[in-house]
C-alpha cells in the first residue's frame, strides 16, 4: 500500500510509520512539525512538511504520491488545553479534518483510518466501555473527535468513504527508535519518569474522585500495539473487504452515482485493565528503582474519573492481539527510551 500518515512525525504516528515500513509499505508523512519531530520520521519514509488542513494541497499531494489510504493521526490532543482554548481545537481538528476529507474526495482516495479517542465517551455509564455505548464528551477535545467521526460516517454513506475509527485509550511506552516527547509535557507516564529523573515531586491532579484510591483511572496501551492495530485497520479498508463496506442499513443510500454506502468500523483500543494515577507512580518506582515523591494537587478540568475498555471487537474483527500487555512493560519501554535519549530528539 501507498500510505499517507498525517502527524507521522508525532508520537503515535512515528511508531506507526516504523510498523508500516517494516511490513513493506510505501509511506509518506504529512506533518507541519508544529509538535512533531523531524528526527522521529524513519529514513525510509518521505516527509512532506505541510499542513493537512488545506484541501487543495492535500489533494495535490495524494495525487503526486499516488496514495491508496490515509492514517489520520495529526490533531491537537490535550484535554486540559482544549478546555481553555476550544477554538484552536475546533479549527485544527474539525475544520482541518474536513479539509483533509475533502482533499481525499477530490483526489479519489477513499480509505481512511482515523485516530479517535476514549475521550468521546465522557462519563461512561458502565465499565468496561463498549463501542455502542453513548458518546457524550465532557471536554472540547473529545467533542472535536466526535465531530470528525460524524463527518466520516456521513462521507461513508454519501461518497463511499471506507473507514476504521479507532478510539484509543491512553497511549504510552516507546519503540527503540521513537518515544514520547511533548513540550510542555502533560501526560502522566512521561511526567512520572521526569519526576524520577530529576528527583522532584510528581503532582497527581485530584485525589477525591469516586475511584478506589481517589485518583483517576485509565487503561494504558503500548504505542507499538496501536501501530499494529493501525496496519490491520488499513487492511480492513481494502475495497474488497466487507468489514468496511456497505451494511444492510445503508446499502443503496449513496448520494453520489456509483458510490457505495459504507459504514465505519469503530473499535476501542483498550487493555481491559485500569490503573489509577497512584498505581502508575507505584509501578514506575519499581522500574526506576527508587521512590518517587507524590503530592495531590487540584483536579484538572475535563478529566473523567475512569476510562477503561477492553478490545473485544478489535480482537474479533481486526484480529488485533496486543503484545505488550503489562503496565510494567509499557513503563519500562518508556524509561529505556528516555535513558537512551537523554536530550530527547535534540540529542
Ligand atoms: N495526570 C496527573 N499528573 C500529571 C499528568 C497527568 O495526575 O502530571 C493525570 C491526569 O489528570 C489524568 C491521568 O493522569 O487523570 C492521565 O492523564 P494524561 O494527560 O496522561 O492522559 P488523558 O487521560 O488526559 O488523555 C489521554 C490522551 C487523550 C486521550 C485520552 C484517552 O492525551 O488524547 O488519553 O483516555 F483522549
Short mmCIF file of C-alpha atoms and ligand atoms in Angstrom, two decimals:
data_model
loop_
_atom_site.label_atom_id
_atom_site.label_comp_id
_atom_site.label_asym_id
_atom_site.label_seq_id
_atom_site.Cartn_x
_atom_site.Cartn_y
_atom_site.Cartn_z
CA UNK A 1 0.00 0.00 0.00
CA UNK A 2 0.99 3.62 -0.51
CA UNK A 3 0.04 5.16 2.82
CA UNK A 4 -0.14 8.81 3.90
CA UNK A 5 0.32 9.34 7.65
CA UNK A 6 -0.76 12.74 8.89
CA UNK A 7 1.08 13.53 12.11
CA UNK A 8 3.70 10.95 11.18
CA UNK A 9 6.42 12.94 12.98
CA UNK A 10 4.43 12.78 16.22
CA UNK A 11 4.50 10.19 18.96
CA UNK A 12 1.89 7.67 17.78
CA UNK A 13 2.33 8.49 14.08
CA UNK A 14 6.10 7.94 14.07
CA UNK A 15 5.84 4.49 15.66
CA UNK A 16 3.11 3.59 13.15
CA UNK A 17 5.38 4.68 10.28
CA UNK A 18 8.03 2.27 11.59
CA UNK A 19 5.49 -0.57 11.56
CA UNK A 20 4.26 0.22 8.03
CA UNK A 21 7.79 0.36 6.65
CA UNK A 22 8.66 -2.91 8.37
CA UNK A 23 5.64 -4.51 6.69
CA UNK A 24 6.90 -3.35 3.28
CA UNK A 25 4.56 -0.43 2.60
CA UNK A 26 5.40 2.86 0.92
CA UNK A 27 4.96 5.68 3.45
CA UNK A 28 4.56 9.43 3.10
CA UNK A 29 4.43 11.56 6.25
CA UNK A 30 2.46 14.80 6.20
CA UNK A 31 3.40 16.88 9.23
CA UNK A 32 3.90 20.60 9.79
CA UNK A 33 6.34 19.84 12.64
CA UNK A 34 4.37 22.15 14.95
CA UNK A 35 4.54 19.48 17.63
CA UNK A 36 6.24 16.61 15.78
CA UNK A 37 9.96 16.00 15.36
CA UNK A 38 11.78 15.65 12.05
CA UNK A 39 14.14 13.11 13.66
CA UNK A 40 11.16 10.90 14.57
CA UNK A 41 10.47 10.14 10.90
CA UNK A 42 12.17 6.89 9.85
CA UNK A 43 14.64 7.13 6.97
CA UNK A 44 12.50 5.02 4.64
CA UNK A 45 9.53 7.42 4.69
CA UNK A 46 9.07 10.56 2.58
CA UNK A 47 8.48 13.64 4.75
CA UNK A 48 6.25 16.44 3.45
CA UNK A 49 6.39 19.42 5.79
CA UNK A 50 2.97 20.97 5.33
CA UNK A 51 -0.48 21.18 6.87
CA UNK A 52 -3.29 18.67 6.40
CA UNK A 53 -5.81 21.50 6.80
CA UNK A 54 -5.73 22.71 3.18
CA UNK A 55 -7.90 20.57 0.91
CA UNK A 56 -6.29 21.64 -2.38
CA UNK A 57 -2.73 20.95 -1.28
CA UNK A 58 -3.77 17.64 0.30
CA UNK A 59 -5.41 16.58 -2.99
CA UNK A 60 -2.29 17.56 -4.90
CA UNK A 61 -0.07 15.54 -2.54
CA UNK A 62 -2.34 12.49 -2.66
CA UNK A 63 -2.21 12.53 -6.46
CA UNK A 64 1.51 13.19 -6.65
CA UNK A 65 2.34 10.35 -4.26
CA UNK A 66 -0.43 8.09 -5.68
CA UNK A 67 -1.71 7.39 -2.16
CA UNK A 68 -4.08 4.44 -1.56
CA UNK A 69 -5.06 5.08 2.07
CA UNK A 70 -4.65 7.64 4.85
CA UNK A 71 -3.90 7.22 8.55
CA UNK A 72 -5.08 10.46 10.13
CA UNK A 73 -3.13 10.87 13.38
CA UNK A 74 -2.47 14.61 13.27
CA UNK A 75 -4.50 16.59 15.79
CA UNK A 76 -4.42 18.82 18.78
CA UNK A 77 -4.82 16.26 21.55
CA UNK A 78 -4.53 17.72 25.04
CA UNK A 79 -7.64 17.52 27.16
CA UNK A 80 -6.61 20.35 29.52
CA UNK A 81 -5.62 22.76 26.72
CA UNK A 82 -8.86 22.04 24.85
CA UNK A 83 -10.81 23.39 27.82
CA UNK A 84 -9.04 26.75 27.80
CA UNK A 85 -8.68 27.16 24.02
CA UNK A 86 -11.50 25.21 22.33
CA UNK A 87 -11.27 27.42 19.21
CA UNK A 88 -7.79 26.04 18.50
CA UNK A 89 -9.18 22.50 18.77
CA UNK A 90 -12.24 23.05 16.57
CA UNK A 91 -10.14 24.83 13.94
CA UNK A 92 -7.39 22.22 13.77
CA UNK A 93 -9.32 19.03 14.43
CA UNK A 94 -12.75 19.72 12.94
CA UNK A 95 -12.21 22.35 10.20
CA UNK A 96 -8.83 20.76 9.42
CA UNK A 97 -10.27 17.26 9.45
CA UNK A 98 -12.99 18.21 6.98
CA UNK A 99 -10.39 19.79 4.70
CA UNK A 100 -8.44 16.53 4.74
CA UNK A 101 -11.57 14.53 3.89
CA UNK A 102 -12.38 16.94 1.07
CA UNK A 103 -8.84 16.70 -0.28
CA UNK A 104 -9.23 12.91 -0.26
CA UNK A 105 -12.56 13.13 -2.11
CA UNK A 106 -11.05 15.43 -4.70
CA UNK A 107 -8.14 13.03 -5.30
CA UNK A 108 -10.38 9.94 -5.27
CA UNK A 109 -8.74 8.43 -2.16
CA UNK A 110 -11.50 6.72 -0.22
CA UNK A 111 -9.76 4.80 2.56
CA UNK A 112 -9.08 6.29 5.99
CA UNK A 113 -8.12 5.12 9.46
CA UNK A 114 -8.97 7.79 12.00
CA UNK A 115 -7.30 8.25 15.39
CA UNK A 116 -10.19 8.89 17.71
CA UNK A 117 -10.30 8.73 21.46
CA UNK A 118 -11.83 7.33 24.59
CA UNK A 119 -12.48 10.97 25.48
CA UNK A 120 -15.55 10.76 23.18
CA UNK A 121 -17.34 8.69 25.85
CA UNK A 122 -17.32 11.37 28.54
CA UNK A 123 -18.65 9.93 31.79
CA UNK A 124 -19.28 6.30 30.85
CA UNK A 125 -22.38 4.58 32.22
CA UNK A 126 -20.52 1.31 32.63
CA UNK A 127 -17.00 -0.10 32.68
CA UNK A 128 -15.56 -1.56 30.52
CA UNK A 129 -16.98 0.71 27.81
CA UNK A 130 -18.17 -0.86 24.55
CA UNK A 131 -18.32 0.83 21.16
CA UNK A 132 -22.10 1.05 21.15
CA UNK A 133 -22.19 2.97 24.45
CA UNK A 134 -23.34 6.60 24.18
CA UNK A 135 -20.74 9.18 23.21
CA UNK A 136 -21.15 12.32 25.28
CA UNK A 137 -17.77 14.02 25.62
CA UNK A 138 -17.14 16.22 28.65
CA UNK A 139 -14.18 18.04 27.15
CA UNK A 140 -13.72 20.06 23.98
CA UNK A 141 -11.04 17.69 22.68
CA UNK A 142 -13.42 14.72 22.81
CA UNK A 143 -16.15 16.80 21.15
CA UNK A 144 -13.87 17.62 18.20
CA UNK A 145 -13.08 13.94 17.69
CA UNK A 146 -16.76 13.05 17.87
CA UNK A 147 -17.47 15.69 15.21
CA UNK A 148 -14.93 14.22 12.82
CA UNK A 149 -16.24 10.69 13.49
CA UNK A 150 -19.65 12.01 12.45
CA UNK A 151 -18.29 13.56 9.25
CA UNK A 152 -16.50 10.34 8.33
CA UNK A 153 -19.69 8.36 8.85
CA UNK A 154 -21.76 10.59 6.59
CA UNK A 155 -18.98 10.76 3.96
CA UNK A 156 -19.14 6.95 4.03
CA UNK A 157 -22.86 6.97 3.40
CA UNK A 158 -22.82 9.61 0.69
CA UNK A 159 -19.44 9.21 -1.01
CA UNK A 160 -18.40 5.64 -0.25
CA UNK A 161 -15.53 6.59 2.10
CA UNK A 162 -14.25 3.39 3.73
CA UNK A 163 -13.15 3.95 7.28
CA UNK A 164 -11.98 2.47 10.53
CA UNK A 165 -12.37 4.69 13.58
CA UNK A 166 -10.08 3.70 16.45
CA UNK A 167 -10.93 5.02 19.88
CA UNK A 168 -7.64 4.91 21.73
CA UNK A 169 -7.37 4.68 25.43
CA UNK A 170 -4.12 6.02 26.90
CA UNK A 171 -1.18 5.53 24.56
CA UNK A 172 2.12 5.01 26.37
CA UNK A 173 5.52 3.34 26.07
CA UNK A 174 8.07 3.60 23.28
CA UNK A 175 9.72 1.70 20.46
CA UNK A 176 13.51 1.51 20.45
CA UNK A 177 13.59 4.38 17.96
CA UNK A 178 10.70 6.62 18.97
CA UNK A 179 9.17 7.77 22.24
CA UNK A 180 7.02 10.42 23.83
CA UNK A 181 8.33 13.98 23.88
CA UNK A 182 5.91 16.88 24.13
CA UNK A 183 6.58 20.49 25.11
CA UNK A 184 5.07 21.13 27.54
CA UNK A 185 4.63 17.52 28.69
CA UNK A 186 1.19 16.95 30.17
CA UNK A 187 0.92 13.15 30.11
CA UNK A 188 1.16 11.08 33.23
CA UNK A 189 3.81 8.45 32.44
CA UNK A 190 6.43 10.86 31.00
CA UNK A 191 5.79 13.20 33.91
CA UNK A 192 6.25 10.39 36.45
CA UNK A 193 9.53 9.40 34.79
CA UNK A 194 10.71 13.03 34.58
CA UNK A 195 9.98 13.43 38.30
CA UNK A 196 12.02 10.27 38.98
CA UNK A 197 14.94 11.53 36.87
CA UNK A 198 15.00 14.97 38.38
CA UNK A 199 14.32 13.87 41.96
CA UNK A 200 11.29 16.15 42.18
CA UNK A 201 7.71 15.65 43.27
CA UNK A 202 5.02 14.38 40.90
CA UNK A 203 1.71 16.22 41.16
CA UNK A 204 -1.32 14.00 40.77
CA UNK A 205 -4.33 16.01 39.67
CA UNK A 206 -7.15 15.29 42.06
CA UNK A 207 -7.43 12.81 44.93
CA UNK A 208 -11.17 12.88 45.56
CA UNK A 209 -12.55 11.07 42.54
CA UNK A 210 -15.06 8.25 43.03
CA UNK A 211 -12.38 5.58 42.48
CA UNK A 212 -10.80 3.10 44.93
CA UNK A 213 -7.85 5.36 45.85
CA UNK A 214 -9.43 8.68 44.86
CA UNK A 215 -7.21 9.26 41.79
CA UNK A 216 -8.33 8.89 38.14
CA UNK A 217 -8.18 5.51 36.45
CA UNK A 218 -7.00 4.95 32.86
CA UNK A 219 -6.25 1.98 30.56
CA UNK A 220 -2.77 2.16 29.01
CA UNK A 221 -1.91 0.75 25.58
CA UNK A 222 1.60 0.28 24.27
CA UNK A 223 2.23 2.57 21.31
CA UNK A 224 3.62 -0.37 19.27
CA UNK A 225 0.35 -2.22 19.79
CA UNK A 226 -1.52 0.83 18.48
CA UNK A 227 0.76 0.81 15.45
CA UNK A 228 -0.08 -2.84 14.80
CA UNK A 229 -3.79 -2.02 15.07
CA UNK A 230 -3.36 0.76 12.50
CA UNK A 231 -1.91 -1.64 9.99
CA UNK A 232 -4.75 -4.14 10.47
CA UNK A 233 -7.26 -1.30 10.21
CA UNK A 234 -5.77 -0.02 6.95
CA UNK A 235 -6.06 -3.55 5.53
CA UNK A 236 -9.75 -3.57 6.53
CA UNK A 237 -10.41 -0.54 4.30
CA UNK A 238 -9.50 -2.52 1.18
CA UNK A 239 -12.21 -2.13 -1.49
CA UNK A 240 -12.85 -5.88 -1.41
CA UNK A 241 -13.14 -6.06 2.39
CA UNK A 242 -16.65 -6.49 3.78
CA UNK A 243 -15.71 -5.11 7.23
CA UNK A 244 -15.83 -1.50 5.99
CA UNK A 245 -18.25 -1.94 3.11
CA UNK A 246 -21.98 -1.44 2.75
CA UNK A 247 -24.14 -2.63 5.60
CA UNK A 248 -27.74 -3.79 5.36
CA UNK A 249 -28.97 -0.50 6.79
CA UNK A 250 -27.06 1.77 4.45
CA UNK A 251 -26.79 -0.02 1.12
CA UNK A 252 -28.39 1.99 -1.63
CA UNK A 253 -28.36 5.34 0.16
CA UNK A 254 -25.26 6.60 -1.60
CA UNK A 255 -25.59 10.23 -2.66
CA UNK A 256 -23.05 10.01 -5.47
CA UNK A 257 -23.82 7.98 -8.55
CA UNK A 258 -21.90 4.72 -8.45
CA UNK A 259 -20.63 5.21 -4.89
CA UNK A 260 -21.32 2.53 -2.34
CA UNK A 261 -22.73 3.50 1.05
CA UNK A 262 -20.17 2.46 3.62
CA UNK A 263 -20.37 2.29 7.40
CA UNK A 264 -17.30 2.94 9.58
CA UNK A 265 -15.87 0.09 11.59
CA UNK A 266 -15.44 1.51 15.09
CA UNK A 267 -13.11 -0.20 17.57
CA UNK A 268 -11.97 0.66 21.07
CA UNK A 269 -8.28 0.03 21.59
CA UNK A 270 -8.10 -0.61 25.32
CA UNK A 271 -6.35 -3.06 27.58
CA UNK A 272 -9.29 -4.07 29.73
CA UNK A 273 -7.43 -3.15 32.91
CA UNK A 274 -7.44 0.27 34.51
CA UNK A 275 -4.67 1.73 36.65
CA UNK A 276 -5.10 4.66 38.98
CA UNK A 277 -2.68 7.55 38.78
CA UNK A 278 -1.24 6.50 42.12
CA UNK A 279 -0.79 2.91 40.88
CA UNK A 280 1.14 4.23 37.88
CA UNK A 281 3.51 6.11 40.18
CA UNK A 282 3.99 2.95 42.28
CA UNK A 283 4.59 0.78 39.20
CA UNK A 284 7.15 3.32 37.95
CA UNK A 285 9.06 3.20 41.24
CA UNK A 286 9.79 -0.49 40.60
CA UNK A 287 11.13 0.28 37.12
CA UNK A 288 13.34 3.23 38.09
CA UNK A 289 14.45 1.50 41.30
CA UNK A 290 13.74 4.24 43.82
CA UNK A 291 10.78 6.00 45.45
CA UNK A 292 9.01 8.83 43.61
CA UNK A 293 7.54 11.58 45.80
CA UNK A 294 3.88 12.27 45.04
CA UNK A 295 1.62 15.13 46.07
CA UNK A 296 -2.07 15.58 45.32
CA UNK A 297 -2.94 18.82 43.53
CA UNK A 298 -6.27 20.21 42.37
CA UNK A 299 -8.21 18.18 39.78
CA UNK A 300 -7.68 19.02 36.09
CA UNK A 301 -10.78 20.40 34.36
CA UNK A 302 -12.30 17.99 31.84
CA UNK A 303 -10.84 14.77 33.32
CA UNK A 304 -13.32 11.87 33.53
CA UNK A 305 -12.72 9.78 36.71
CA UNK A 306 -12.50 6.41 34.91
CA UNK A 307 -11.87 5.46 31.25
CA UNK A 308 -11.43 1.73 30.75
CA UNK A 309 -12.35 -0.56 27.87
CA UNK A 310 -11.32 -3.89 26.52
CA UNK A 311 -10.69 -4.57 22.87
CA UNK A 312 -13.05 -7.41 22.16
CA UNK A 313 -14.26 -6.02 18.84
CA UNK A 314 -10.72 -5.14 17.73
CA UNK A 315 -9.69 -8.71 18.61
CA UNK A 316 -12.65 -10.33 16.84
CA UNK A 317 -12.95 -8.11 13.77
CA UNK A 318 -9.44 -6.74 13.23
CA UNK A 319 -7.75 -9.83 14.74
CA UNK A 320 -5.69 -7.46 16.90
CA UNK A 321 -3.71 -9.05 19.70
CA UNK A 322 -1.76 -6.58 21.86
CA UNK A 323 1.71 -7.97 22.54
CA UNK A 324 2.95 -5.63 25.27
CA UNK A 325 0.21 -6.17 27.79
CA UNK A 326 1.63 -5.37 31.19
CA UNK A 327 1.92 -1.90 32.66
CA UNK A 328 5.49 -2.76 33.70
CA UNK A 329 6.45 -3.48 30.06
CA UNK A 330 4.86 -0.22 28.96
CA UNK A 331 6.59 1.93 31.59
CA UNK A 332 9.88 0.10 31.14
CA UNK A 333 9.95 0.78 27.39
CA UNK A 334 9.27 4.49 28.05
CA UNK A 335 12.06 4.52 30.66
CA UNK A 336 14.52 2.82 28.29
CA UNK A 337 13.77 5.35 25.56
CA UNK A 338 14.38 8.24 27.93
CA UNK A 339 17.67 6.71 29.09
CA UNK A 340 18.84 6.25 25.51
CA UNK A 341 17.68 9.78 24.51
CA UNK A 342 18.77 11.94 27.46
CA UNK A 343 18.20 15.12 25.43
CA UNK A 344 15.12 13.80 23.64
CA UNK A 345 15.07 14.27 19.88
CA UNK A 346 17.50 17.14 20.02
CA UNK A 347 20.25 14.92 21.48
N1 LIG B 1 -2.06 13.38 35.43
C1 LIG B 1 -1.53 13.74 36.65
N2 LIG B 1 -0.33 14.39 36.67
C2 LIG B 1 0.35 14.71 35.53
C3 LIG B 1 -0.21 14.34 34.29
C4 LIG B 1 -1.42 13.68 34.27
O1 LIG B 1 -2.12 13.47 37.70
O2 LIG B 1 1.43 15.32 35.62
C5 LIG B 1 -3.33 12.64 35.42
C6 LIG B 1 -4.45 13.30 34.64
O3 LIG B 1 -5.10 14.29 35.40
C7 LIG B 1 -5.31 12.09 34.32
C8 LIG B 1 -4.29 10.95 34.12
O4 LIG B 1 -3.10 11.40 34.78
O5 LIG B 1 -6.10 11.77 35.45
C9 LIG B 1 -3.95 10.70 32.68
O6 LIG B 1 -3.64 11.96 32.08
P1 LIG B 1 -2.92 12.08 30.69
O7 LIG B 1 -2.73 13.54 30.43
O8 LIG B 1 -1.71 11.22 30.65
O9 LIG B 1 -3.96 11.45 29.67
P2 LIG B 1 -5.52 11.77 29.46
O10 LIG B 1 -6.28 10.61 30.06
O11 LIG B 1 -5.89 13.13 29.92
O12 LIG B 1 -5.64 11.80 27.91
C10 LIG B 1 -5.01 10.82 27.08
C11 LIG B 1 -4.74 11.46 25.74
C12 LIG B 1 -6.03 11.87 25.10
C13 LIG B 1 -6.97 10.70 25.08
C14 LIG B 1 -7.14 10.05 26.43
C15 LIG B 1 -7.97 8.79 26.30
O13 LIG B 1 -3.90 12.62 25.90
O14 LIG B 1 -5.73 12.30 23.81
O15 LIG B 1 -5.87 9.73 26.94
O16 LIG B 1 -8.16 8.14 27.52
F1 LIG B 1 -8.18 11.14 24.70
#
